[in-house]
Amino acid sequence: MTSSDTIQHQVEAMGYPGNWDVETLRKKWIEFLDSFMKESGTALPLKRVRYQMEQSITYQEIENRWARMEPSERLTAWKRLLESSEQVIREVLPTCVQCGECCRKSGPTLHREDLEILRQERIPWNRLLTLRLGEPVRSPMDDKLVFLQEERIKFREKEGTQECVFFDAITDQCTIYPDRPLQCRAQACWDANQSRELAGQPYLSRRDILNGVQVLLDMRDEHDRRCSFEQLQNAFKRLEESRGETVDEVLKLLAYEDHFRHFIAEQMNIPEDTLDLILGRSFVEMLPIFGFRVTEEPDGTKCLVADEK
Ligand code: SF4
């Protein structure tokens, strides 16, 4: 089927547009985009194409004039809109149109090049977190669990979502767009290769950020030595092998890590909300990824229970 056949087929399938109001026009157009993109097998997000089209002169002119058009004019305009949309799907612009799709999937990982925006204090420390060596994380590619081979610094995500903390979901806008990090500038939903090229760029680490603040670096080292993810993993392994007999070992490690964090925060006057950057995420917070959670009995006893989720 040629492209004009496809458009003709869609025009017939979606009905005569002469009596549609602007809202119906938009609804039908989004239905068309959805079905055409599925048929063409493109991996592009629907929103990406929609945003690009909405910013085009063709779309804006048709939408603005639609209410004043004669029914016969509407049919011509509708066909023009579909043809133009089809062209956008086939030849998507190699530029970010700020549709926000990437920002909804996760907060970016930072590279050494991003140190400057931190030095200029444009990004507060409480918006950052460290993923430590050996920490289990879900791969953004296939959602599989992987254990990090080296640490990463990331922007936080909003609680209960995967959205970047700097993403405004109402306006679909990045609230720090001029200062967005390298990964966000390089991310190209229209070309997977551009993002892959970033793999050669050095990642940012706590050593870069805490450079010169020896006391914080020492705390980081001490915490990594006493509360490593390797220790936590081994404790869970023994728990499994012993069929629950060694639960106290896990609880002790969790309590120790928790105590360490609060002790450091109090003694060194470190705001609690920056601990996730200096020491990484707490063991307790990471438990669901190991399939557990901690509950507290009325007498204060802590219990480790399997997480039903
Ligand atoms: S920093 Fe801005 S562009 Fe980058 S993921 Fe967050 S909201 Fe999106």
CSV table of N, CA and C in Angstrom, one decimal, residues 22-146:
chain,number,residue,atom,x,y,z
A,22,VAL,N,-13.2,21.3,17.2
A,22,VAL,CA,-11.8,21.2,17.3
A,22,VAL,C,-11.4,20.1,18.2
A,23,GLU,N,-12.2,19.8,19.3
A,23,GLU,CA,-11.8,18.7,20.2
A,23,GLU,C,-11.9,17.4,19.5
A,24,THR,N,-12.9,17.2,18.7
A,24,THR,CA,-13.0,15.9,17.9
A,24,THR,C,-11.8,15.8,16.9
A,25,LEU,N,-11.5,16.9,16.3
A,25,LEU,CA,-10.4,16.9,15.4
A,25,LEU,C,-9.1,16.4,16.1
A,26,ARG,N,-8.8,16.9,17.3
A,26,ARG,CA,-7.6,16.5,18.0
A,26,ARG,C,-7.7,15.0,18.4
A,27,LYS,N,-8.9,14.6,18.9
A,27,LYS,CA,-9.0,13.2,19.3
A,27,LYS,C,-8.8,12.3,18.1
A,28,LYS,N,-9.4,12.6,17.0
A,28,LYS,CA,-9.2,11.7,15.8
A,28,LYS,C,-7.8,11.8,15.3
A,29,TRP,N,-7.2,12.9,15.4
A,29,TRP,CA,-5.8,13.0,14.9
A,29,TRP,C,-4.8,12.2,15.8
A,30,ILE,N,-5.0,12.2,17.1
A,30,ILE,CA,-4.2,11.4,18.0
A,30,ILE,C,-4.4,9.9,17.8
A,31,GLU,N,-5.7,9.6,17.5
A,31,GLU,CA,-6.0,8.2,17.2
A,31,GLU,C,-5.2,7.8,15.9
A,32,PHE,N,-5.2,8.7,14.9
A,32,PHE,CA,-4.5,8.4,13.7
A,32,PHE,C,-3.0,8.2,13.9
A,33,LEU,N,-2.4,9.1,14.7
A,33,LEU,CA,-1.0,9.0,15.0
A,33,LEU,C,-0.7,7.7,15.7
A,34,ASP,N,-1.5,7.3,16.6
A,34,ASP,CA,-1.3,6.1,17.4
A,34,ASP,C,-1.3,4.9,16.4
A,35,SER,N,-2.4,4.8,15.6
A,35,SER,CA,-2.5,3.6,14.8
A,35,SER,C,-1.5,3.6,13.7
A,36,PHE,N,-1.1,4.8,13.1
A,36,PHE,CA,-0.1,4.8,12.1
A,36,PHE,C,1.3,4.5,12.6
A,37,MET,N,1.6,4.9,13.8
A,37,MET,CA,2.9,4.6,14.4
A,37,MET,C,3.0,3.1,14.7
A,38,LYS,N,1.9,2.5,15.2
A,38,LYS,CA,2.0,1.1,15.4
A,38,LYS,C,2.2,0.3,14.2
A,39,GLU,N,1.5,0.7,13.1
A,39,GLU,CA,1.6,0.0,11.8
A,39,GLU,C,3.0,0.2,11.3
A,40,SER,N,3.6,1.4,11.4
A,40,SER,CA,4.9,1.6,10.8
A,40,SER,C,6.0,1.0,11.7
A,41,GLY,N,5.7,0.6,12.9
A,41,GLY,CA,6.7,-0.1,13.7
A,41,GLY,C,7.8,0.8,14.3
A,42,THR,N,7.5,2.1,14.3
A,42,THR,CA,8.5,3.0,14.8
A,42,THR,C,8.7,2.9,16.4
A,43,ALA,N,9.9,3.1,16.9
A,43,ALA,CA,10.1,3.0,18.3
A,43,ALA,C,9.9,4.4,19.0
A,44,LEU,N,9.6,5.4,18.2
A,44,LEU,CA,9.5,6.8,18.7
A,44,LEU,C,8.3,6.9,19.7
A,45,PRO,N,8.4,7.7,20.7
A,45,PRO,CA,7.3,7.9,21.6
A,45,PRO,C,6.2,8.7,20.9
A,46,LEU,N,4.9,8.3,21.1
A,46,LEU,CA,3.8,9.0,20.4
A,46,LEU,C,3.9,10.5,20.8
A,47,LYS,N,4.2,10.8,22.0
A,47,LYS,CA,4.2,12.2,22.5
A,47,LYS,C,5.2,13.0,21.7
A,48,ARG,N,6.4,12.4,21.4
A,48,ARG,CA,7.5,13.1,20.7
A,48,ARG,C,7.0,13.6,19.4
A,49,VAL,N,6.2,12.7,18.7
A,49,VAL,CA,5.7,13.0,17.3
A,49,VAL,C,4.6,14.1,17.5
A,50,ARG,N,3.8,13.9,18.5
A,50,ARG,CA,2.7,14.8,18.7
A,50,ARG,C,3.2,16.2,18.9
A,51,TYR,N,4.2,16.3,19.8
A,51,TYR,CA,4.8,17.6,20.1
A,51,TYR,C,5.4,18.3,18.9
A,52,GLN,N,6.1,17.5,18.1
A,52,GLN,CA,6.7,18.1,17.0
A,52,GLN,C,5.7,18.6,16.0
A,53,MET,N,4.6,17.8,15.8
A,53,MET,CA,3.6,18.3,14.9
A,53,MET,C,2.9,19.5,15.4
A,54,GLU,N,2.6,19.5,16.7
A,54,GLU,CA,1.9,20.6,17.3
A,54,GLU,C,2.6,22.0,17.2
A,55,GLN,N,4.0,21.8,17.1
A,55,GLN,CA,4.8,23.0,16.9
A,55,GLN,C,4.9,23.5,15.5
A,56,SER,N,4.3,22.7,14.5
A,56,SER,CA,4.5,23.0,13.1
A,56,SER,C,3.5,24.0,12.7
A,57,ILE,N,3.8,24.8,11.6
A,57,ILE,CA,2.9,25.8,11.1
A,57,ILE,C,1.6,25.1,10.6
A,58,THR,N,1.8,24.0,9.9
A,58,THR,CA,0.6,23.3,9.3
A,58,THR,C,-0.4,23.0,10.4
A,59,TYR,N,0.1,22.4,11.5
A,59,TYR,CA,-0.9,22.0,12.5
A,59,TYR,C,-1.5,23.2,13.1
A,60,GLN,N,-0.7,24.2,13.5
A,60,GLN,CA,-1.3,25.4,14.1
A,60,GLN,C,-2.3,26.2,13.3
A,61,GLU,N,-2.0,26.2,12.0
A,61,GLU,CA,-2.9,26.9,11.1
A,61,GLU,C,-4.2,26.2,11.0
A,62,ILE,N,-4.1,24.8,10.8
A,62,ILE,CA,-5.4,24.1,10.7
A,62,ILE,C,-6.2,24.2,12.0
A,63,GLU,N,-5.5,24.0,13.1
A,63,GLU,CA,-6.3,24.1,14.4
A,63,GLU,C,-6.9,25.5,14.6
A,64,ASN,N,-6.2,26.5,14.3
A,64,ASN,CA,-6.7,27.9,14.6
A,64,ASN,C,-7.9,28.2,13.6
A,65,ARG,N,-7.8,27.7,12.4
A,65,ARG,CA,-8.9,28.1,11.5
A,65,ARG,C,-10.0,27.1,11.4
A,66,TRP,N,-9.9,26.0,12.1
A,66,TRP,CA,-10.8,24.9,11.9
A,66,TRP,C,-12.3,25.3,12.2
A,67,ALA,N,-12.5,26.0,13.3
A,67,ALA,CA,-13.9,26.4,13.6
A,67,ALA,C,-14.5,27.3,12.5
A,68,ARG,N,-13.7,28.0,11.8
A,68,ARG,CA,-14.3,28.9,10.7
A,68,ARG,C,-14.3,28.3,9.3
A,69,MET,N,-13.9,27.0,9.2
A,69,MET,CA,-13.8,26.4,7.9
A,69,MET,C,-15.2,25.9,7.5
A,70,GLU,N,-15.4,25.9,6.2
A,70,GLU,CA,-16.5,25.2,5.6
A,70,GLU,C,-16.3,23.7,5.7
A,71,PRO,N,-17.3,22.9,5.7
A,71,PRO,CA,-17.1,21.4,5.8
A,71,PRO,C,-16.2,20.9,4.7
A,72,SER,N,-16.4,21.4,3.4
A,72,SER,CA,-15.5,20.9,2.3
A,72,SER,C,-14.1,21.2,2.5
A,73,GLU,N,-13.8,22.4,3.1
A,73,GLU,CA,-12.5,22.9,3.4
A,73,GLU,C,-11.8,22.0,4.5
A,74,ARG,N,-12.7,21.5,5.4
A,74,ARG,CA,-12.2,20.7,6.5
A,74,ARG,C,-11.7,19.4,6.0
A,75,LEU,N,-12.3,18.8,5.0
A,75,LEU,CA,-11.9,17.5,4.4
A,75,LEU,C,-10.5,17.7,3.9
A,76,THR,N,-10.2,18.8,3.1
A,76,THR,CA,-8.9,19.1,2.5
A,76,THR,C,-7.9,19.3,3.6
A,77,ALA,N,-8.3,20.1,4.7
A,77,ALA,CA,-7.3,20.3,5.7
A,77,ALA,C,-7.0,19.1,6.5
A,78,TRP,N,-8.0,18.2,6.7
A,78,TRP,CA,-7.8,16.9,7.5
A,78,TRP,C,-6.8,16.1,6.7
A,79,LYS,N,-7.0,16.0,5.4
A,79,LYS,CA,-6.0,15.2,4.6
A,79,LYS,C,-4.6,15.7,4.7
A,80,ARG,N,-4.5,17.1,4.6
A,80,ARG,CA,-3.2,17.7,4.7
A,80,ARG,C,-2.6,17.4,6.1
A,81,LEU,N,-3.4,17.5,7.1
A,81,LEU,CA,-2.9,17.2,8.5
A,81,LEU,C,-2.3,15.7,8.6
A,82,LEU,N,-3.0,14.8,8.0
A,82,LEU,CA,-2.6,13.4,8.0
A,82,LEU,C,-1.3,13.2,7.2
A,83,GLU,N,-1.3,13.8,6.0
A,83,GLU,CA,-0.1,13.7,5.2
A,83,GLU,C,1.2,14.3,5.9
A,84,SER,N,1.0,15.5,6.5
A,84,SER,CA,2.1,16.1,7.2
A,84,SER,C,2.5,15.3,8.4
A,85,SER,N,1.6,14.7,9.1
A,85,SER,CA,1.9,13.9,10.3
A,85,SER,C,2.7,12.6,9.8
A,86,GLU,N,2.3,12.1,8.7
A,86,GLU,CA,2.9,10.9,8.2
A,86,GLU,C,4.4,11.2,7.9
A,87,GLN,N,4.6,12.4,7.3
A,87,GLN,CA,6.0,12.8,7.0
A,87,GLN,C,6.8,13.0,8.2
A,88,VAL,N,6.2,13.6,9.3
A,88,VAL,CA,6.9,13.8,10.5
A,88,VAL,C,7.4,12.4,11.1
A,89,ILE,N,6.5,11.4,11.0
A,89,ILE,CA,6.8,10.1,11.6
A,89,ILE,C,8.0,9.5,10.8
A,90,ARG,N,8.0,9.7,9.5
A,90,ARG,CA,9.0,9.1,8.6
A,90,ARG,C,10.3,9.9,8.7
A,91,GLU,N,10.2,11.2,8.9
A,91,GLU,CA,11.5,12.1,8.9
A,91,GLU,C,11.4,12.9,10.2
A,92,VAL,N,11.6,12.3,11.3
A,92,VAL,CA,11.5,13.0,12.6
A,92,VAL,C,12.6,14.0,12.7
A,93,LEU,N,12.4,15.2,13.2
A,93,LEU,CA,13.4,16.2,13.4
A,93,LEU,C,14.5,15.7,14.4
A,94,PRO,N,15.8,15.9,14.1
A,94,PRO,CA,16.8,15.4,15.0
A,94,PRO,C,17.1,16.5,16.1
A,95,THR,N,16.1,16.8,16.8
A,95,THR,CA,16.2,17.8,17.9
A,95,THR,C,15.2,17.5,19.0
A,96,CYS,N,15.5,18.0,20.2
A,96,CYS,CA,14.6,17.8,21.3
A,96,CYS,C,13.4,18.8,21.2
A,97,VAL,N,12.2,18.2,21.3
A,97,VAL,CA,11.1,19.1,21.3
A,97,VAL,C,10.4,19.3,22.7
A,98,GLN,N,11.2,18.8,23.7
A,98,GLN,CA,10.7,18.9,25.1
A,98,GLN,C,9.4,18.3,25.3
A,99,CYS,N,9.2,17.0,24.8
A,99,CYS,CA,8.0,16.3,25.1
A,99,CYS,C,8.0,15.7,26.5
A,100,GLY,N,9.1,15.6,27.1
A,100,GLY,CA,9.2,15.1,28.5
A,100,GLY,C,9.2,13.6,28.6
A,101,GLU,N,9.2,12.9,27.5
A,101,GLU,CA,9.2,11.4,27.6
A,101,GLU,C,10.4,10.8,28.3
A,102,CYS,N,11.6,11.4,28.0
A,102,CYS,CA,12.8,10.9,28.7
A,102,CYS,C,12.8,11.2,30.2
A,103,CYS,N,12.3,12.4,30.5
A,103,CYS,CA,12.3,12.8,31.9
A,103,CYS,C,11.3,12.0,32.8
A,104,ARG,N,10.4,11.3,32.1
A,104,ARG,CA,9.4,10.5,32.9
A,104,ARG,C,10.0,9.1,33.2
A,105,LYS,N,11.1,8.8,32.5
A,105,LYS,CA,11.6,7.4,32.7
A,105,LYS,C,12.6,7.3,33.8
A,106,SER,N,13.3,8.3,34.1
A,106,SER,CA,14.3,8.3,35.2
A,106,SER,C,15.0,9.6,35.3
A,107,GLY,N,15.6,9.9,36.5
A,107,GLY,CA,16.5,11.0,36.6
A,107,GLY,C,17.8,10.7,35.9
A,108,PRO,N,18.6,11.7,35.4
A,108,PRO,CA,19.8,11.4,34.6
A,108,PRO,C,20.9,11.0,35.5
A,109,THR,N,21.9,10.2,35.0
A,109,THR,CA,23.1,9.9,35.7
A,109,THR,C,24.1,11.0,35.3
A,110,LEU,N,24.9,11.5,36.2
A,110,LEU,CA,25.8,12.6,36.0
A,110,LEU,C,27.2,12.2,35.5
A,111,HIS,N,27.8,13.1,34.7
A,111,HIS,CA,29.1,12.8,34.2
A,111,HIS,C,30.0,13.9,34.8
A,112,ARG,N,31.3,13.7,34.6
A,112,ARG,CA,32.3,14.7,35.2
A,112,ARG,C,32.0,16.1,34.6
A,113,GLU,N,31.6,16.1,33.4
A,113,GLU,CA,31.4,17.4,32.8
A,113,GLU,C,30.3,18.2,33.5
A,114,ASP,N,29.4,17.5,34.3
A,114,ASP,CA,28.3,18.2,35.0
A,114,ASP,C,28.8,18.8,36.3
A,115,LEU,N,30.0,18.6,36.6
A,115,LEU,CA,30.5,19.2,37.9
A,115,LEU,C,30.3,20.7,38.0
A,116,GLU,N,30.5,21.3,36.9
A,116,GLU,CA,30.4,22.8,36.8
A,116,GLU,C,29.0,23.3,37.4
A,117,ILE,N,27.9,22.6,36.9
A,117,ILE,CA,26.6,23.1,37.4
A,117,ILE,C,26.5,22.9,38.9
A,118,LEU,N,27.2,21.9,39.4
A,118,LEU,CA,27.1,21.7,40.9
A,118,LEU,C,28.0,22.8,41.6
A,119,ARG,N,29.2,23.0,41.0
A,119,ARG,CA,30.1,24.0,41.6
A,119,ARG,C,29.4,25.4,41.6
A,120,GLN,N,28.6,25.7,40.6
A,120,GLN,CA,27.9,27.0,40.6
A,120,GLN,C,26.6,27.0,41.5
A,121,GLU,N,26.5,25.9,42.2
A,121,GLU,CA,25.3,25.8,43.1
A,121,GLU,C,24.0,26.0,42.5
A,122,ARG,N,23.9,25.5,41.2
A,122,ARG,CA,22.6,25.6,40.5
A,122,ARG,C,21.7,24.4,40.8
A,123,ILE,N,22.4,23.3,41.3
A,123,ILE,CA,21.6,22.1,41.7
A,123,ILE,C,21.9,21.8,43.2
A,124,PRO,N,20.9,21.9,44.0
A,124,PRO,CA,21.1,21.6,45.4
A,124,PRO,C,21.5,20.2,45.7
A,125,TRP,N,22.4,19.9,46.7
A,125,TRP,CA,22.8,18.6,47.0
A,125,TRP,C,21.7,17.6,47.3
A,126,ASN,N,20.6,18.2,47.9
A,126,ASN,CA,19.5,17.3,48.3
A,126,ASN,C,18.7,16.8,47.1
A,127,ARG,N,19.0,17.2,45.9
A,127,ARG,CA,18.4,16.6,44.7
A,127,ARG,C,19.2,15.5,44.1
A,128,LEU,N,20.3,15.2,44.7
A,128,LEU,CA,21.2,14.2,44.2
A,128,LEU,C,21.2,12.9,45.1
A,129,LEU,N,21.6,11.8,44.5
A,129,LEU,CA,21.8,10.6,45.3
A,129,LEU,C,22.9,9.8,44.7
A,130,THR,N,23.6,9.0,45.5
A,130,THR,CA,24.6,8.1,45.0
A,130,THR,C,24.1,6.7,45.0
A,131,LEU,N,24.4,6.0,43.9
A,131,LEU,CA,24.2,4.6,43.8
A,131,LEU,C,25.6,4.0,44.0
A,132,ARG,N,25.8,3.2,45.0
A,132,ARG,CA,27.1,2.7,45.4
A,132,ARG,C,27.5,1.5,44.7
A,133,LEU,N,28.9,1.2,44.7
A,133,LEU,CA,29.4,0.0,44.2
A,133,LEU,C,28.7,-1.2,44.7
A,134,GLY,N,28.3,-2.1,43.9
A,134,GLY,CA,27.6,-3.4,44.3
A,134,GLY,C,26.1,-3.2,44.5
A,135,GLU,N,25.6,-1.9,44.4
A,135,GLU,CA,24.2,-1.7,44.6
A,135,GLU,C,23.3,-2.3,43.5
A,136,PRO,N,22.2,-3.0,43.9
A,136,PRO,CA,21.3,-3.5,42.9
A,136,PRO,C,20.5,-2.4,42.3
A,137,VAL,N,20.5,-2.4,40.9
A,137,VAL,CA,19.6,-1.4,40.3
A,137,VAL,C,18.9,-2.1,39.1
A,138,ARG,N,17.8,-1.5,38.7
A,138,ARG,CA,17.1,-2.0,37.5
A,138,ARG,C,17.7,-1.4,36.2
A,139,SER,N,18.1,-2.2,35.2
A,139,SER,CA,18.6,-1.6,34.0
A,139,SER,C,17.5,-0.9,33.2
A,140,PRO,N,17.8,0.3,32.8
A,140,PRO,CA,16.8,1.1,32.1
A,140,PRO,C,16.5,0.4,30.7
A,141,MET,N,17.4,-0.4,30.2
A,141,MET,CA,17.3,-1.0,28.9
A,141,MET,C,16.2,-2.1,28.9
A,142,ASP,N,16.4,-3.1,29.9
A,142,ASP,CA,15.5,-4.2,29.9
A,142,ASP,C,14.9,-4.5,31.3
A,143,ASP,N,15.0,-3.6,32.3
A,143,ASP,CA,14.5,-3.7,33.6
A,143,ASP,C,15.0,-4.9,34.4
A,144,LYS,N,16.2,-5.5,33.9
A,144,LYS,CA,16.8,-6.6,34.7
A,144,LYS,C,17.6,-6.0,35.8
A,145,LEU,N,17.7,-6.8,36.9
A,145,LEU,CA,18.5,-6.4,38.1
A,145,LEU,C,20.0,-6.5,37.8
A,146,VAL,N,20.7,-5.5,38.0
A,146,VAL,CA,22.2,-5.6,37.8
A,146,VAL,C,22.9,-5.0,39.0
